[in-house]
Amino acid sequence: MQKKLIGIERGWWIVSLENRVWLPQGDLPLGTAESWSLQGLVAYVIGEWLGEVVWLVRHKMASDMYSPRRIAEQDPQLFQLVGRGVQLAEFYRSHRYCGYCGHEMQQTEHEWACLCHHCDERYYPQIAPCIIVGIRREDHILLAQHQRHRNGIHTVLAGFVEVGETLEETVHREVMEESGIKIRNLRYVTSQPWPFPHSLMMGFLADYESGDIEHDPVELISADWYRYDDLPLIPGPDTIARRLIEETVALCRQSCRQY
Ligand SMILES: [Zn+2]
């Protein structure tokens, strides 16, 4: 699984460290290891893209190290692979020593894990489950502006799953905490890995049940109902938030036709 590069290896190169990825001239490099001067570095195969092997090299280049967000804007599937590479690089960097006994750990050969030979503990990459939900009230959708992203974008509600909680419980709790309303008819839609730094977004749709909006000022700047044909600035395409908004808008349109 792990290989010291001699130069003839070919494929896409995810060179990553500290949540950054190497994008010379703005793109993910393709070609032989030699053509990008990667000989001598250690690499792992982590996937395939357009018929070529995808390699991960845990290394920091002197320049052109960027956030994987740059790839998200180019191609959603490639973004998923780059996200995997960036998260694995970060996992290995943060698991050099065993949390139980403090001894140095080894990477395992046949899976993405670290093993402590002293106490036999095995560690896997951490994934933080996160729910995101589009809420409809007749022909309106609930959209909020987040304190953490002051960019004018209005989006659906989201939050992290807590220890010992089901996904459904998380959705009901987050919606109540952030907006003060009750929802019903919760449906799972889709998921999206989100490597900032290691989330897995799980998208739902729901209907309004009761209550008046009272937004949580710590998390949100505002939260309000917006008619489906008069929306403020919303997230860009290829995000799970955008898909949930579009599906809610489609349901709003249907509900209008019924009246
Ligand atoms: Zn140990």
PDB file of C-alpha atoms and ligand atoms in Angstrom:
ATOM      1  CA  MET A   1       0.000   0.000   0.000  1.00  0.00           C
ATOM      2  CA  GLN A   2       2.890   2.320   0.877  1.00  0.00           C
ATOM      3  CA  LYS A   3       5.642   2.883  -1.709  1.00  0.00           C
ATOM      4  CA  LYS A   4       8.839   4.913  -1.994  1.00  0.00           C
ATOM      5  CA  LEU A   5       8.632   6.643  -5.377  1.00  0.00           C
ATOM      6  CA  ILE A   6      11.393   5.905  -7.921  1.00  0.00           C
ATOM      7  CA  GLY A   7      10.037   8.206 -10.652  1.00  0.00           C
ATOM      8  CA  ILE A   8       8.219   5.971 -13.155  1.00  0.00           C
ATOM      9  CA  GLU A   9       4.958   5.823 -11.162  1.00  0.00           C
ATOM     10  CA  ARG A  10       2.142   7.585 -12.981  1.00  0.00           C
ATOM     11  CA  GLY A  11      -1.169   9.136 -12.012  1.00  0.00           C
ATOM     12  CA  TRP A  12      -2.768  12.042 -10.167  1.00  0.00           C
ATOM     13  CA  TRP A  13      -0.763  13.422  -7.238  1.00  0.00           C
ATOM     14  CA  ILE A  14      -2.469  14.572  -4.065  1.00  0.00           C
ATOM     15  CA  VAL A  15       0.430  16.128  -2.175  1.00  0.00           C
ATOM     16  CA  SER A  16      -1.044  17.208   1.139  1.00  0.00           C
ATOM     17  CA  LEU A  17      -0.196  18.317   4.664  1.00  0.00           C
ATOM     18  CA  GLU A  18      -1.961  20.415   7.330  1.00  0.00           C
ATOM     19  CA  ASN A  19      -5.331  20.395   5.480  1.00  0.00           C
ATOM     20  CA  ARG A  20      -3.753  21.860   2.341  1.00  0.00           C
ATOM     21  CA  VAL A  21      -3.248  20.361  -1.092  1.00  0.00           C
ATOM     22  CA  TRP A  22      -0.612  21.122  -3.736  1.00  0.00           C
ATOM     23  CA  LEU A  23      -2.164  22.705  -6.836  1.00  0.00           C
ATOM     24  CA  PRO A  24       0.633  23.896  -9.146  1.00  0.00           C
ATOM     25  CA  GLN A  25      -0.929  26.266 -11.737  1.00  0.00           C
ATOM     26  CA  GLY A  26      -4.213  25.824  -9.857  1.00  0.00           C
ATOM     27  CA  ASP A  27      -4.768  22.177 -10.850  1.00  0.00           C
ATOM     28  CA  LEU A  28      -4.147  18.725  -9.425  1.00  0.00           C
ATOM     29  CA  PRO A  29      -0.873  17.441 -11.012  1.00  0.00           C
ATOM     30  CA  LEU A  30      -1.071  14.496 -13.459  1.00  0.00           C
ATOM     31  CA  GLY A  31       1.895  12.559 -14.892  1.00  0.00           C
ATOM     32  CA  THR A  32       4.910  10.590 -13.674  1.00  0.00           C
ATOM     33  CA  ALA A  33       6.465  11.066 -10.248  1.00  0.00           C
ATOM     34  CA  GLU A  34       9.648  12.193 -12.011  1.00  0.00           C
ATOM     35  CA  SER A  35       7.857  14.871 -14.035  1.00  0.00           C
ATOM     36  CA  TRP A  36       6.819  16.497 -10.726  1.00  0.00           C
ATOM     37  CA  SER A  37      10.143  15.757  -8.918  1.00  0.00           C
ATOM     38  CA  LEU A  38       8.487  13.491  -6.340  1.00  0.00           C
ATOM     39  CA  GLN A  39      11.155  10.721  -6.344  1.00  0.00           C
ATOM     40  CA  GLY A  40      12.211   9.600  -2.883  1.00  0.00           C
ATOM     41  CA  LEU A  41       8.904  10.553  -1.244  1.00  0.00           C
ATOM     42  CA  VAL A  42       6.537   7.911   0.138  1.00  0.00           C
ATOM     43  CA  ALA A  43       3.146   7.529  -1.584  1.00  0.00           C
ATOM     44  CA  TYR A  44      -0.067   5.517  -1.135  1.00  0.00           C
ATOM     45  CA  VAL A  45      -2.683   4.617  -3.730  1.00  0.00           C
ATOM     46  CA  ILE A  46      -6.020   5.997  -2.507  1.00  0.00           C
ATOM     47  CA  GLY A  47      -8.264   5.710  -5.557  1.00  0.00           C
ATOM     48  CA  GLU A  48      -8.709   6.118  -9.296  1.00  0.00           C
ATOM     49  CA  TRP A  49      -9.830   9.070 -11.368  1.00  0.00           C
ATOM     50  CA  LEU A  50     -10.499   9.103 -15.144  1.00  0.00           C
ATOM     51  CA  GLY A  51      -8.623   5.800 -15.602  1.00  0.00           C
ATOM     52  CA  GLU A  52      -5.499   6.951 -13.726  1.00  0.00           C
ATOM     53  CA  VAL A  53      -4.284   5.981 -10.258  1.00  0.00           C
ATOM     54  CA  VAL A  54      -4.649   8.612  -7.518  1.00  0.00           C
ATOM     55  CA  TRP A  55      -1.649   8.838  -5.164  1.00  0.00           C
ATOM     56  CA  LEU A  56      -1.397  10.471  -1.781  1.00  0.00           C
ATOM     57  CA  VAL A  57       1.966  11.952  -0.778  1.00  0.00           C
ATOM     58  CA  ARG A  58       2.145  13.385   2.742  1.00  0.00           C
ATOM     59  CA  HIS A  59       4.361  16.328   2.114  1.00  0.00           C
ATOM     60  CA  LYS A  60       4.343  20.115   2.211  1.00  0.00           C
ATOM     61  CA  MET A  61       5.547  21.860  -0.949  1.00  0.00           C
ATOM     62  CA  ALA A  62       7.263  25.246  -0.695  1.00  0.00           C
ATOM     63  CA  SER A  63       4.442  26.974  -2.618  1.00  0.00           C
ATOM     64  CA  ASP A  64       1.030  26.442  -4.230  1.00  0.00           C
ATOM     65  CA  MET A  65      -0.491  24.717  -1.165  1.00  0.00           C
ATOM     66  CA  TYR A  66      -4.232  25.519  -1.141  1.00  0.00           C
ATOM     67  CA  SER A  67      -7.479  24.637   0.639  1.00  0.00           C
ATOM     68  CA  PRO A  68      -9.342  21.740  -1.061  1.00  0.00           C
ATOM     69  CA  ARG A  69     -12.203  24.221  -1.546  1.00  0.00           C
ATOM     70  CA  ARG A  70     -10.492  25.252  -4.794  1.00  0.00           C
ATOM     71  CA  ILE A  71     -11.170  21.774  -6.194  1.00  0.00           C
ATOM     72  CA  ALA A  72     -14.787  21.817  -4.952  1.00  0.00           C
ATOM     73  CA  GLU A  73     -15.439  24.639  -7.407  1.00  0.00           C
ATOM     74  CA  GLN A  74     -13.925  22.610 -10.294  1.00  0.00           C
ATOM     75  CA  ASP A  75     -15.321  19.072  -9.981  1.00  0.00           C
ATOM     76  CA  PRO A  76     -17.424  17.462  -7.209  1.00  0.00           C
ATOM     77  CA  GLN A  77     -16.134  13.896  -7.745  1.00  0.00           C
ATOM     78  CA  LEU A  78     -12.498  14.919  -7.838  1.00  0.00           C
ATOM     79  CA  PHE A  79     -13.185  17.046  -4.755  1.00  0.00           C
ATOM     80  CA  GLN A  80     -14.338  13.905  -2.942  1.00  0.00           C
ATOM     81  CA  LEU A  81     -11.024  12.136  -3.722  1.00  0.00           C
ATOM     82  CA  VAL A  82      -8.946  15.161  -2.786  1.00  0.00           C
ATOM     83  CA  GLY A  83     -10.970  15.390   0.433  1.00  0.00           C
ATOM     84  CA  ARG A  84     -10.083  11.777   1.187  1.00  0.00           C
ATOM     85  CA  GLY A  85      -6.370  12.472   0.598  1.00  0.00           C
ATOM     86  CA  VAL A  86      -6.327  15.624   2.724  1.00  0.00           C
ATOM     87  CA  GLN A  87      -8.179  13.885   5.578  1.00  0.00           C
ATOM     88  CA  LEU A  88      -5.918  10.809   5.508  1.00  0.00           C
ATOM     89  CA  ALA A  89      -2.797  12.986   5.526  1.00  0.00           C
ATOM     90  CA  GLU A  90      -4.201  14.812   8.550  1.00  0.00           C
ATOM     91  CA  PHE A  91      -5.199  11.550  10.274  1.00  0.00           C
ATOM     92  CA  TYR A  92      -1.662  10.139  10.010  1.00  0.00           C
ATOM     93  CA  ARG A  93      -0.148  13.434  11.176  1.00  0.00           C
ATOM     94  CA  SER A  94      -2.354  13.503  14.294  1.00  0.00           C
ATOM     95  CA  HIS A  95      -1.874   9.800  15.158  1.00  0.00           C
ATOM     96  CA  ARG A  96       1.857   9.396  15.471  1.00  0.00           C
ATOM     97  CA  TYR A  97       1.578   8.320  19.125  1.00  0.00           C
ATOM     98  CA  CYS A  98      -0.903   6.092  20.919  1.00  0.00           C
ATOM     99  CA  GLY A  99      -3.430   7.998  23.049  1.00  0.00           C
ATOM    100  CA  TYR A 100      -3.525   5.192  25.610  1.00  0.00           C
ATOM    101  CA  CYS A 101       0.143   4.368  26.233  1.00  0.00           C
ATOM    102  CA  GLY A 102       2.074   7.093  24.395  1.00  0.00           C
ATOM    103  CA  HIS A 103       4.172   4.746  22.252  1.00  0.00           C
ATOM    104  CA  GLU A 104       4.905   5.470  18.610  1.00  0.00           C
ATOM    105  CA  MET A 105       2.391   3.949  16.168  1.00  0.00           C
ATOM    106  CA  GLN A 106       2.724   2.198  12.813  1.00  0.00           C
ATOM    107  CA  GLN A 107       0.443   2.569   9.811  1.00  0.00           C
ATOM    108  CA  THR A 108      -1.279  -0.684   8.905  1.00  0.00           C
ATOM    109  CA  GLU A 109      -0.771  -2.050   5.387  1.00  0.00           C
ATOM    110  CA  HIS A 110      -4.240  -3.235   4.387  1.00  0.00           C
ATOM    111  CA  GLU A 111      -6.535  -0.544   5.723  1.00  0.00           C
ATOM    112  CA  TRP A 112      -6.438   3.140   6.629  1.00  0.00           C
ATOM    113  CA  ALA A 113      -5.538   2.756  10.277  1.00  0.00           C
ATOM    114  CA  CYS A 114      -2.739   3.216  12.792  1.00  0.00           C
ATOM    115  CA  LEU A 115      -1.694   0.416  15.126  1.00  0.00           C
ATOM    116  CA  CYS A 116       0.083   0.564  18.484  1.00  0.00           C
ATOM    117  CA  HIS A 117       2.261  -2.538  18.798  1.00  0.00           C
ATOM    118  CA  HIS A 118       2.789  -1.852  22.491  1.00  0.00           C
ATOM    119  CA  CYS A 119      -0.863  -2.088  23.638  1.00  0.00           C
ATOM    120  CA  ASP A 120      -2.496  -3.387  20.418  1.00  0.00           C
ATOM    121  CA  GLU A 121      -4.837  -0.402  20.133  1.00  0.00           C
ATOM    122  CA  ARG A 122      -5.990   0.378  16.604  1.00  0.00           C
ATOM    123  CA  TYR A 123      -7.101   3.856  15.435  1.00  0.00           C
ATOM    124  CA  TYR A 124      -9.212   4.750  12.390  1.00  0.00           C
ATOM    125  CA  PRO A 125      -9.701   8.148  10.712  1.00  0.00           C
ATOM    126  CA  GLN A 126     -12.212  10.238  12.598  1.00  0.00           C
ATOM    127  CA  ILE A 127     -15.408  11.229  10.794  1.00  0.00           C
ATOM    128  CA  ALA A 128     -17.763  13.772  12.373  1.00  0.00           C
ATOM    129  CA  PRO A 129     -21.413  13.174  11.363  1.00  0.00           C
ATOM    130  CA  CYS A 130     -23.345  16.363  10.748  1.00  0.00           C
ATOM    131  CA  ILE A 131     -27.004  16.822   9.795  1.00  0.00           C
ATOM    132  CA  ILE A 132     -28.334  19.448   7.401  1.00  0.00           C
ATOM    133  CA  VAL A 133     -32.058  19.987   6.820  1.00  0.00           C
ATOM    134  CA  GLY A 134     -34.332  21.833   4.391  1.00  0.00           C
ATOM    135  CA  ILE A 135     -37.606  22.858   6.112  1.00  0.00           C
ATOM    136  CA  ARG A 136     -40.783  23.759   4.212  1.00  0.00           C
ATOM    137  CA  ARG A 137     -43.868  25.645   5.399  1.00  0.00           C
ATOM    138  CA  GLU A 138     -46.443  25.605   2.575  1.00  0.00           C
ATOM    139  CA  ASP A 139     -44.682  27.638  -0.177  1.00  0.00           C
ATOM    140  CA  HIS A 140     -41.908  29.001   2.081  1.00  0.00           C
ATOM    141  CA  ILE A 141     -38.472  27.646   3.075  1.00  0.00           C
ATOM    142  CA  LEU A 142     -36.549  28.335   6.281  1.00  0.00           C
ATOM    143  CA  LEU A 143     -33.170  29.946   5.548  1.00  0.00           C
ATOM    144  CA  ALA A 144     -30.597  31.314   7.964  1.00  0.00           C
ATOM    145  CA  GLN A 145     -27.408  33.366   7.878  1.00  0.00           C
ATOM    146  CA  HIS A 146     -24.609  31.883   9.956  1.00  0.00           C
ATOM    147  CA  GLN A 147     -22.402  33.863  12.304  1.00  0.00           C
ATOM    148  CA  ARG A 148     -19.355  31.847  11.193  1.00  0.00           C
ATOM    149  CA  HIS A 149     -19.773  32.679   7.476  1.00  0.00           C
ATOM    150  CA  ARG A 150     -20.508  36.363   7.144  1.00  0.00           C
ATOM    151  CA  ASN A 151     -20.796  36.328   3.363  1.00  0.00           C
ATOM    152  CA  GLY A 152     -24.466  37.212   2.837  1.00  0.00           C
ATOM    153  CA  ILE A 153     -25.382  33.623   1.970  1.00  0.00           C
ATOM    154  CA  HIS A 154     -28.660  32.286   3.359  1.00  0.00           C
ATOM    155  CA  THR A 155     -28.771  28.535   3.833  1.00  0.00           C
ATOM    156  CA  VAL A 156     -30.532  25.655   5.565  1.00  0.00           C
ATOM    157  CA  LEU A 157     -29.892  24.661   9.195  1.00  0.00           C
ATOM    158  CA  ALA A 158     -27.080  22.247  10.118  1.00  0.00           C
ATOM    159  CA  GLY A 159     -25.320  20.874  13.189  1.00  0.00           C
ATOM    160  CA  PHE A 160     -23.132  18.117  14.580  1.00  0.00           C
ATOM    161  CA  VAL A 161     -24.421  14.847  15.964  1.00  0.00           C
ATOM    162  CA  GLU A 162     -23.752  14.532  19.697  1.00  0.00           C
ATOM    163  CA  VAL A 163     -22.556  11.398  21.458  1.00  0.00           C
ATOM    164  CA  GLY A 164     -25.384   8.910  21.994  1.00  0.00           C
ATOM    165  CA  GLU A 165     -27.818  10.612  19.614  1.00  0.00           C
ATOM    166  CA  THR A 166     -29.665   9.248  16.564  1.00  0.00           C
ATOM    167  CA  LEU A 167     -29.589  11.330  13.377  1.00  0.00           C
ATOM    168  CA  GLU A 168     -33.320  12.014  13.765  1.00  0.00           C
ATOM    169  CA  GLU A 169     -32.836  13.271  17.319  1.00  0.00           C
ATOM    170  CA  THR A 170     -30.024  15.541  16.129  1.00  0.00           C
ATOM    171  CA  VAL A 171     -32.230  17.118  13.453  1.00  0.00           C
ATOM    172  CA  HIS A 172     -35.092  17.821  15.885  1.00  0.00           C
ATOM    173  CA  ARG A 173     -32.699  19.184  18.545  1.00  0.00           C
ATOM    174  CA  GLU A 174     -30.683  21.395  16.176  1.00  0.00           C
ATOM    175  CA  VAL A 175     -33.810  22.861  14.567  1.00  0.00           C
ATOM    176  CA  MET A 176     -35.308  23.612  18.010  1.00  0.00           C
ATOM    177  CA  GLU A 177     -32.038  25.107  19.343  1.00  0.00           C
ATOM    178  CA  GLU A 178     -31.312  27.251  16.288  1.00  0.00           C
ATOM    179  CA  SER A 179     -34.813  28.356  15.261  1.00  0.00           C
ATOM    180  CA  GLY A 180     -37.247  27.466  18.066  1.00  0.00           C
ATOM    181  CA  ILE A 181     -39.661  25.552  15.807  1.00  0.00           C
ATOM    182  CA  LYS A 182     -40.931  21.972  15.703  1.00  0.00           C
ATOM    183  CA  ILE A 183     -40.763  19.904  12.523  1.00  0.00           C
ATOM    184  CA  ARG A 184     -42.456  16.729  11.267  1.00  0.00           C
ATOM    185  CA  ASN A 185     -42.276  14.331   8.308  1.00  0.00           C
ATOM    186  CA  LEU A 186     -38.465  14.023   8.410  1.00  0.00           C
ATOM    187  CA  ARG A 187     -37.018  12.298   5.302  1.00  0.00           C
ATOM    188  CA  TYR A 188     -33.408  11.346   4.518  1.00  0.00           C
ATOM    189  CA  VAL A 189     -32.204  12.589   1.109  1.00  0.00           C
ATOM    190  CA  THR A 190     -28.445  12.197   0.556  1.00  0.00           C
ATOM    191  CA  SER A 191     -24.976  12.605   2.057  1.00  0.00           C
ATOM    192  CA  GLN A 192     -21.722  14.386   1.201  1.00  0.00           C
ATOM    193  CA  PRO A 193     -18.230  14.048   2.700  1.00  0.00           C
ATOM    194  CA  TRP A 194     -17.085  17.509   3.715  1.00  0.00           C
ATOM    195  CA  PRO A 195     -13.353  17.656   4.569  1.00  0.00           C
ATOM    196  CA  PHE A 196     -13.421  20.821   6.713  1.00  0.00           C
ATOM    197  CA  PRO A 197     -11.880  19.166   8.618  1.00  0.00           C
ATOM    198  CA  HIS A 198     -13.603  15.739   8.618  1.00  0.00           C
ATOM    199  CA  SER A 199     -17.396  16.000   8.464  1.00  0.00           C
ATOM    200  CA  LEU A 200     -19.927  13.772   6.787  1.00  0.00           C
ATOM    201  CA  MET A 201     -23.004  15.847   5.961  1.00  0.00           C
ATOM    202  CA  MET A 202     -26.303  13.939   6.028  1.00  0.00           C
ATOM    203  CA  GLY A 203     -29.111  15.790   4.290  1.00  0.00           C
ATOM    204  CA  PHE A 204     -32.803  15.689   5.255  1.00  0.00           C
ATOM    205  CA  LEU A 205     -36.055  17.341   4.271  1.00  0.00           C
ATOM    206  CA  ALA A 206     -38.778  18.153   6.791  1.00  0.00           C
ATOM    207  CA  ASP A 207     -42.075  20.030   7.136  1.00  0.00           C
ATOM    208  CA  TYR A 208     -42.920  22.756   9.622  1.00  0.00           C
ATOM    209  CA  GLU A 209     -45.136  21.650  12.492  1.00  0.00           C
ATOM    210  CA  SER A 210     -45.440  24.458  15.055  1.00  0.00           C
ATOM    211  CA  GLY A 211     -43.812  27.423  16.794  1.00  0.00           C
ATOM    212  CA  ASP A 212     -42.550  30.900  15.886  1.00  0.00           C
ATOM    213  CA  ILE A 213     -38.987  31.443  14.708  1.00  0.00           C
ATOM    214  CA  GLU A 214     -36.632  32.576  17.433  1.00  0.00           C
ATOM    215  CA  HIS A 215     -33.093  32.307  16.089  1.00  0.00           C
ATOM    216  CA  ASP A 216     -30.100  31.417  18.243  1.00  0.00           C
ATOM    217  CA  PRO A 217     -27.967  34.614  18.175  1.00  0.00           C
ATOM    218  CA  VAL A 218     -24.773  32.709  19.010  1.00  0.00           C
ATOM    219  CA  GLU A 219     -24.995  30.544  15.866  1.00  0.00           C
ATOM    220  CA  LEU A 220     -27.142  32.646  13.536  1.00  0.00           C
ATOM    221  CA  ILE A 221     -27.364  36.257  12.377  1.00  0.00           C
ATOM    222  CA  SER A 222     -30.931  35.683  11.189  1.00  0.00           C
ATOM    223  CA  ALA A 223     -33.465  32.970  10.328  1.00  0.00           C
ATOM    224  CA  ASP A 224     -36.683  33.493   8.422  1.00  0.00           C
ATOM    225  CA  TRP A 225     -39.240  32.020   6.012  1.00  0.00           C
ATOM    226  CA  TYR A 226     -38.653  32.876   2.345  1.00  0.00           C
ATOM    227  CA  ARG A 227     -41.161  32.324  -0.452  1.00  0.00           C
ATOM    228  CA  TYR A 228     -39.733  29.826  -2.965  1.00  0.00           C
ATOM    229  CA  ASP A 229     -39.782  32.313  -5.888  1.00  0.00           C
ATOM    230  CA  ASP A 230     -38.201  35.151  -3.912  1.00  0.00           C
ATOM    231  CA  LEU A 231     -35.048  33.693  -2.351  1.00  0.00           C
ATOM    232  CA  PRO A 232     -32.030  35.648  -1.071  1.00  0.00           C
ATOM    233  CA  LEU A 233     -28.427  34.676  -1.979  1.00  0.00           C
ATOM    234  CA  ILE A 234     -28.086  30.863  -1.554  1.00  0.00           C
ATOM    235  CA  PRO A 235     -25.090  28.436  -1.621  1.00  0.00           C
ATOM    236  CA  GLY A 236     -23.463  27.507  -4.936  1.00  0.00           C
ATOM    237  CA  PRO A 237     -24.178  24.394  -7.026  1.00  0.00           C
ATOM    238  CA  ASP A 238     -22.718  20.986  -6.078  1.00  0.00           C
ATOM    239  CA  THR A 239     -23.291  21.537  -2.364  1.00  0.00           C
ATOM    240  CA  ILE A 240     -25.707  19.464  -0.337  1.00  0.00           C
ATOM    241  CA  ALA A 241     -27.285  22.687   1.002  1.00  0.00           C
ATOM    242  CA  ARG A 242     -28.119  23.788  -2.541  1.00  0.00           C
ATOM    243  CA  ARG A 243     -29.673  20.424  -3.370  1.00  0.00           C
ATOM    244  CA  LEU A 244     -31.890  20.536  -0.255  1.00  0.00           C
ATOM    245  CA  ILE A 245     -32.992  24.081  -1.120  1.00  0.00           C
ATOM    246  CA  GLU A 246     -33.803  23.075  -4.716  1.00  0.00           C
ATOM    247  CA  GLU A 247     -35.795  20.023  -3.590  1.00  0.00           C
ATOM    248  CA  THR A 248     -37.717  22.163  -1.090  1.00  0.00           C
ATOM    249  CA  VAL A 249     -38.415  24.754  -3.796  1.00  0.00           C
ATOM    250  CA  ALA A 250     -39.819  21.987  -6.029  1.00  0.00           C
ATOM    251  CA  LEU A 251     -42.155  20.901  -3.204  1.00  0.00           C
ATOM    252  CA  CYS A 252     -43.202  24.536  -2.621  1.00  0.00           C
ATOM    253  CA  ARG A 253     -44.120  24.828  -6.290  1.00  0.00           C
ATOM    254  CA  GLN A 254     -46.230  21.672  -6.095  1.00  0.00           C
ATOM    255  CA  SER A 255     -48.000  22.888  -2.964  1.00  0.00           C
ATOM    256  CA  CYS A 256     -48.867  26.173  -4.744  1.00  0.00           C
ATOM    257  CA  ARG A 257     -50.494  24.293  -7.605  1.00  0.00           C
ATOM    258  CA  GLN A 258     -52.720  22.470  -5.140  1.00  0.00           C
ATOM    259  CA  TYR A 259     -54.346  25.704  -3.928  1.00  0.00           C
TER     260      TYR A 259
HETATM  261 ZN    ZN B   1      -0.631   1.993  22.858  1.00  0.00          ZN
END
